Coordinates of C-alpha atoms in Angstrom, one line a residue:
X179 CA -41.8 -30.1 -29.0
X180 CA -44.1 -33.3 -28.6
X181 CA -42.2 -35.0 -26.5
X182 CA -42.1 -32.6 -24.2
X183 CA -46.2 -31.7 -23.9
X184 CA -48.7 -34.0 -21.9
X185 CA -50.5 -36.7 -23.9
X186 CA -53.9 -34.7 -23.6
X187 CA -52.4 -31.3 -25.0
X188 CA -52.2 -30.6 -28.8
X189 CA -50.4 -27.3 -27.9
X190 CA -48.6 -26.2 -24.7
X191 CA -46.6 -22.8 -23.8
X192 CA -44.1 -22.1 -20.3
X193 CA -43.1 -19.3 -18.7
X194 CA -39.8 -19.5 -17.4
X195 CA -38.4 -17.2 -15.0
X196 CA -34.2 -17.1 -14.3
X197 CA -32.9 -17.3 -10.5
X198 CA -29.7 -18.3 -9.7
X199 CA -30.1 -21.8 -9.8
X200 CA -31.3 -21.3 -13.7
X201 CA -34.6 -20.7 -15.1
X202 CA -37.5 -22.6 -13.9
X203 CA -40.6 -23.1 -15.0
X204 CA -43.4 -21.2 -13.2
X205 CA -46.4 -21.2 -15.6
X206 CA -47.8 -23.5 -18.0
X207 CA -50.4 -22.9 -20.5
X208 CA -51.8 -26.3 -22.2
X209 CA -54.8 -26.1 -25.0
X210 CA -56.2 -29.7 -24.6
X211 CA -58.1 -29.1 -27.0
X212 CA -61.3 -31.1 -26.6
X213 CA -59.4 -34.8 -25.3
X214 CA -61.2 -35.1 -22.1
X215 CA -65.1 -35.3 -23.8
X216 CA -63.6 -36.7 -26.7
X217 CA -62.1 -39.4 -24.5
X218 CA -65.1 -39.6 -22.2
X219 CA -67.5 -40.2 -25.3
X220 CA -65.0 -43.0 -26.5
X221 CA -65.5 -44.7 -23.0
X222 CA -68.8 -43.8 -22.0
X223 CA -71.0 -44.1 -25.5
X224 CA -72.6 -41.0 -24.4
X225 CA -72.7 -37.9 -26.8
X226 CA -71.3 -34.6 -24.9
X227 CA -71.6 -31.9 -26.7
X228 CA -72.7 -28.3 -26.5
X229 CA -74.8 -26.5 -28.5
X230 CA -75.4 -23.0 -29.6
X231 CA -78.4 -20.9 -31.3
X232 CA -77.7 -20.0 -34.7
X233 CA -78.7 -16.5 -35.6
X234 CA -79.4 -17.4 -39.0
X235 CA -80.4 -20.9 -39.9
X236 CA -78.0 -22.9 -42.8
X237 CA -78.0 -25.6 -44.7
X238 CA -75.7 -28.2 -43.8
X239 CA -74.4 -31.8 -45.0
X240 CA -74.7 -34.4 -42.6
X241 CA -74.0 -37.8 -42.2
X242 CA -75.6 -40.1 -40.3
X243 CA -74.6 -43.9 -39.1
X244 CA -77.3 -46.2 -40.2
X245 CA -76.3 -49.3 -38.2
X246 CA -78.5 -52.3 -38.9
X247 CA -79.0 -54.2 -34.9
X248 CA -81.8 -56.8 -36.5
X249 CA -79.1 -57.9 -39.2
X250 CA -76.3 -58.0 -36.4
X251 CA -78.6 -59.6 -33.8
X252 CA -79.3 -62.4 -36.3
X253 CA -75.4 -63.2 -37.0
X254 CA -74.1 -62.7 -33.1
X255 CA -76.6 -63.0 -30.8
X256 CA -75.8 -62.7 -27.6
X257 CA -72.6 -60.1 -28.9
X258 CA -75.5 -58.1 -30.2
X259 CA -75.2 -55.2 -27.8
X260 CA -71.0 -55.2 -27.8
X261 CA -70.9 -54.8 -31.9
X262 CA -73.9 -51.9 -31.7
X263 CA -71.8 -49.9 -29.0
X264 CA -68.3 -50.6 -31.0
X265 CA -70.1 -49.1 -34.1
X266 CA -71.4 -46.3 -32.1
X267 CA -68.6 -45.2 -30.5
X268 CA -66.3 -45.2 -33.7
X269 CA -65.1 -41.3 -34.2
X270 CA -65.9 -39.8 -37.9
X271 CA -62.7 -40.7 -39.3
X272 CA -62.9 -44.0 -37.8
X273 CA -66.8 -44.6 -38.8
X274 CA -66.0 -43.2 -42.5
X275 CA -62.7 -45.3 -43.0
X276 CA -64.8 -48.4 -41.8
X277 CA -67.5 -47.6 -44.6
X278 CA -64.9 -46.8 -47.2
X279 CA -63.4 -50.6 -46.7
X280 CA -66.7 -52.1 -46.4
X281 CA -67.9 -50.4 -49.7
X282 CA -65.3 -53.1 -50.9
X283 CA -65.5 -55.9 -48.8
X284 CA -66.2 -57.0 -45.3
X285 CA -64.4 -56.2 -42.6
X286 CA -62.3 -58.0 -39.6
X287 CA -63.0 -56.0 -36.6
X288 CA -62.0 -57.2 -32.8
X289 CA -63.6 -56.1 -30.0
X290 CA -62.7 -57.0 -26.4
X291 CA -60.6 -59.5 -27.6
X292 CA -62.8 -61.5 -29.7
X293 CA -63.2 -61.2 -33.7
X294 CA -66.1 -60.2 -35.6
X295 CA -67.5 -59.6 -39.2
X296 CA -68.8 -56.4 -40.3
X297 CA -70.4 -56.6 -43.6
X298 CA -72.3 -54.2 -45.7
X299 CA -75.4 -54.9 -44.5
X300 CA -74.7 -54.1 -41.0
X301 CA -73.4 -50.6 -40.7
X302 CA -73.1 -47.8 -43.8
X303 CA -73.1 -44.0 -43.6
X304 CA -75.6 -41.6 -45.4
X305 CA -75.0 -38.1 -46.2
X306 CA -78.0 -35.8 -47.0
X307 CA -78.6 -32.2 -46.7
X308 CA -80.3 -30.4 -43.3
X309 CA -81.1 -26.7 -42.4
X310 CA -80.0 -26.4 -39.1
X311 CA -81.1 -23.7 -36.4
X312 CA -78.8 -25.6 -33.5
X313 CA -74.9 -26.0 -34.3
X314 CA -73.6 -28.6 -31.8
X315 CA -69.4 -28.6 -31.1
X316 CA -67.3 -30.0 -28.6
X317 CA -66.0 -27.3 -26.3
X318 CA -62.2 -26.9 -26.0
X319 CA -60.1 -26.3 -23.0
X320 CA -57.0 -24.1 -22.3
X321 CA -55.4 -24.9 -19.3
X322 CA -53.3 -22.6 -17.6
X323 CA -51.2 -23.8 -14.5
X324 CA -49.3 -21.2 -12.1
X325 CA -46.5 -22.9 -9.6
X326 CA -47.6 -20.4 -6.7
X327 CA -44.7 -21.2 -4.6
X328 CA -42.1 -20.9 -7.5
X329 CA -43.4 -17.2 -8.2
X330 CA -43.3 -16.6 -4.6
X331 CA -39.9 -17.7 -4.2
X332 CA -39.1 -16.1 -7.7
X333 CA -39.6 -13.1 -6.2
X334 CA -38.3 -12.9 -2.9
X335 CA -35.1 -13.9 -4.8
X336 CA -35.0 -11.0 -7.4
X337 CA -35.9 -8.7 -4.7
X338 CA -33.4 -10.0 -1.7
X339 CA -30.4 -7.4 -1.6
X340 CA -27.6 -6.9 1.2
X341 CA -26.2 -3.4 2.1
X342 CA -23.0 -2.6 -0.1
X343 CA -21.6 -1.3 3.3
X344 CA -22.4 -4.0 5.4
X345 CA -23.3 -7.6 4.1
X346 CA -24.9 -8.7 7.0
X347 CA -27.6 -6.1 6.7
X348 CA -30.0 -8.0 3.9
X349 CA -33.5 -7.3 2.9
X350 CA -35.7 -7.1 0.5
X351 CA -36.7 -4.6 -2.0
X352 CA -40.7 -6.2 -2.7
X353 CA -42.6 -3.3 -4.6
X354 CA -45.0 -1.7 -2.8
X355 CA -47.8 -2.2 -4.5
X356 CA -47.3 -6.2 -2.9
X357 CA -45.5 -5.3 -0.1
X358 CA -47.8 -7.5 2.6
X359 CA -46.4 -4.7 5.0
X360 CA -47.0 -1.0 3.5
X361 CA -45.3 0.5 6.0
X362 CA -44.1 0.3 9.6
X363 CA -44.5 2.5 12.9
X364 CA -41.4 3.3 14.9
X365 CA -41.2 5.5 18.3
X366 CA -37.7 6.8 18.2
X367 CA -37.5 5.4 21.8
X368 CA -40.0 3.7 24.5
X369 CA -40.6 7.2 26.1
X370 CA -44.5 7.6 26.9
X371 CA -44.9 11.0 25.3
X372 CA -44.5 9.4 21.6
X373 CA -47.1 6.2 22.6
X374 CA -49.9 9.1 21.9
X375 CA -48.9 9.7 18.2
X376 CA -48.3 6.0 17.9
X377 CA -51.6 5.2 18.2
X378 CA -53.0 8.1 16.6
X379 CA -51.0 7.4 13.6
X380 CA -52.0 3.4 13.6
X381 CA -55.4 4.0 13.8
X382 CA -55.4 6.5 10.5
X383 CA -53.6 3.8 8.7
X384 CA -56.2 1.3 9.7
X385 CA -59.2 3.3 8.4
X386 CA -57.3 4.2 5.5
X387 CA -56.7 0.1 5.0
X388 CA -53.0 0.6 4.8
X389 CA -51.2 -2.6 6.3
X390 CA -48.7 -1.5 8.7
X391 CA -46.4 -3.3 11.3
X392 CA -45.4 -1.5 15.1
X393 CA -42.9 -2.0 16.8
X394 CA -42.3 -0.3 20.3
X395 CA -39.5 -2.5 21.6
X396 CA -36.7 -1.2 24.1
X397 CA -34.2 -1.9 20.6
X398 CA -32.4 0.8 19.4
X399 CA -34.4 2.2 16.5
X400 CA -31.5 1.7 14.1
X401 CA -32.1 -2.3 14.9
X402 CA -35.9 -1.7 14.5
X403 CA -35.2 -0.3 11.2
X404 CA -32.7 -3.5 9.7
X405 CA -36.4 -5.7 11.1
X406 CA -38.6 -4.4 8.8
X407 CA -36.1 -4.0 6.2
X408 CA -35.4 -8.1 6.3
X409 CA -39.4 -8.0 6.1
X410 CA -39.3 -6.2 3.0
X411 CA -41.3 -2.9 4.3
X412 CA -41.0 -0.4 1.9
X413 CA -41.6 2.8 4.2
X414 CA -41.1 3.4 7.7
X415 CA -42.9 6.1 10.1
X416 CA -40.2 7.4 12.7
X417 CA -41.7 9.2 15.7
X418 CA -39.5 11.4 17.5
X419 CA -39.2 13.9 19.6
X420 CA -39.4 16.4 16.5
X421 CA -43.5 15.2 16.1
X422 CA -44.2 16.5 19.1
X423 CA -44.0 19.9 18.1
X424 CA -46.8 21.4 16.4
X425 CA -46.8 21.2 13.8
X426 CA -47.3 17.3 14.3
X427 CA -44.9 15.9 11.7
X428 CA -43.3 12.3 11.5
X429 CA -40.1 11.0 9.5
X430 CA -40.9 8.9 6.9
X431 CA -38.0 6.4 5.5
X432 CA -37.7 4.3 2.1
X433 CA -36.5 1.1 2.1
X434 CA -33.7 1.1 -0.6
X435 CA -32.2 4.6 -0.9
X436 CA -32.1 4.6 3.2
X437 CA -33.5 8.3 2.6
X438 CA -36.1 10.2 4.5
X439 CA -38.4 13.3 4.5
X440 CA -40.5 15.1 7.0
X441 CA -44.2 14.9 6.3
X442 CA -47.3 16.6 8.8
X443 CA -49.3 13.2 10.4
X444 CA -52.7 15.2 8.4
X445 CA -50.7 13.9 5.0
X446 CA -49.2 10.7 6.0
X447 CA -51.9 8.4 5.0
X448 CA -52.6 10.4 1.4
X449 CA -48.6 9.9 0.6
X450 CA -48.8 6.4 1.5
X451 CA -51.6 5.2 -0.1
X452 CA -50.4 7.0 -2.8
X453 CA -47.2 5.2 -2.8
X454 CA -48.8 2.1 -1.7
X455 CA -50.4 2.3 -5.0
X456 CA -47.6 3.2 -7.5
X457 CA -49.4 6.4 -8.3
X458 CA -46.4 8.5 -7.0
X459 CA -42.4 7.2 -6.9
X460 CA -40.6 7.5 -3.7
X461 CA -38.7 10.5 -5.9
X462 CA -41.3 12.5 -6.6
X463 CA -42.2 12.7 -2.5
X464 CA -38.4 13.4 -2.1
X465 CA -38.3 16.1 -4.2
X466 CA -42.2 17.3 -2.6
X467 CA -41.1 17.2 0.7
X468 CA -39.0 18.6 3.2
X469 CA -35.8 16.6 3.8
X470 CA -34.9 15.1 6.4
X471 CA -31.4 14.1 7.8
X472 CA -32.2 14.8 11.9
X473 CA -34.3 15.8 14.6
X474 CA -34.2 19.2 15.9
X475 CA -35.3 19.1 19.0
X476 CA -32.8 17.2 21.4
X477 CA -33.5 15.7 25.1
X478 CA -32.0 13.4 26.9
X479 CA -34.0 9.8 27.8
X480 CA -34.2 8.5 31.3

């Protein structure tokens, strides 16, 4: 509706997105059309307009303002300059309304304030015919407007969730391909045999450009693993005593369903990048891979 667009737009779309507040508006699309150089012209006197090469030339009609300043400096004088710039800066409906009325009889016009006289002899238009190589227009502007912070928070809302089983374990369920964290990198335990594979498995992911968050705190990993879910990690790599018999193999976890599968550490970064990317589902690995529900091999920490 107009009331509800800017002065400046002659057109204007929103997206809205719903939350649980309502819907709010998050983007704005406004086609201003060409206001600002219109508006600057108006103002400034100064033509701004673009131009562009015709590929073939054609014949147009044109009007041109023939405005009289010897006439107009012998009636005002010193308001010579004022009623030359008024004339000029009239837009084509304005300029051709003020002939039409003058083709009848003089006309009243005030400018800053003051009144002034505009007869026939002082301004008229002429129309004749042109071929024209150069078409000139006034450029138009669509302006789109994205509320970063409300999509932001848009969709950390849609995405927060709380475990069915326990409402105080909350996280979020971001999709991957956004995910700021890809996927974390959790020793069962702080025993020194699994800081090897740790750092093995950190530094793949680094030359393979797949964000990843460690943690190595004395937490049980069952703590670790609520963390990263409140960080909205999609996929977690569990190191345990299992990887470190040959062959090398980790547990890798997803976010939502809670289940895992065993994977070699040779494949880790090609499944992750290509769930990182959306080119596989977290069901398709399932069903590829090994699953896992524990470790095999037992010991007892210190």
């Amino acid at each position: 509706m107009d009331n509800e667009m800017a002065h400046y737009a002659c057109d204007c779309w929103d997206a809205e997105c719903k939350i649980s507040s309502g819907w709010i508006e998050c983007v704005g699309c406004a086609d201003r059309s060409c206001y600002d150089l219109t508006q600057h012209t108006k103002f400034s006197g100064q033509r701004l307009v673009a131009e562009r090469q015709l590929s073939v030339p054609k014949r147009v009609q044109i009007t041109e303002r023939k405005i009289n300043s010897t006439i107009i400096g012998q009636i005002f004088r010193k308001d010579t300059s004022i009623v030359v710039k008024y004339l000029e800066s009239l837009s084509e409906n304005q300029a051709h309304s003020l002939h039409e009325k003058l083709e009848q009889e003089n006309e009243k016009c005030t400018i800053n304030e003051k009144e002034f006289i505009i007869t026939r002899s002082m301004f008229k238009l002429e129309t004749k015919e042109k071929i024209v190589q150069v078409e000139e227009f006034i450029p138009s502007v669509i302006e789109p407007t994205f509320g970063i912070g409300r999509l932001l928070y848009v969709t950390l809302e849609h995405n927060f969730k709380i475990r069915p089983e326990d409402n105080q374990r909350k996280y979020f369920t971001l999709p991957p391909l956004i995910a700021p964290y890809k996927c974390a990198v959790l020793p069962l335990s702080v025993n020194a045999e699994f800081k090897p594979f740790v750092k093995q498995i950190s530094d793949l992911l680094t030359q393979a450009d797949i964000s990843h968050k460690i943690d190595t705190s004395s937490s049980n990993i069952g703590k670790r693993y609520t963390r990263c879910d409140e960080l909205g990690i999609p996929f977690a790599i569990a190191i345990d005593f299992d990887t470190l018999q040959q062959p090398y193999s980790i547990a890798l976890r997803e976010l939502e369903s809670l289940k895992q599968v065993r994977v070699k550490i040779d494949e880790i970064v090609s499944v992750l990048q290509d769930l990182a990317t959306e080119k596989v589902t977290w069901n398709e690995i399932f069903a590829l891979y090994p699953i896992f529900t524990e470790q095999q091999t037992k010991r007892l920490e210190n």
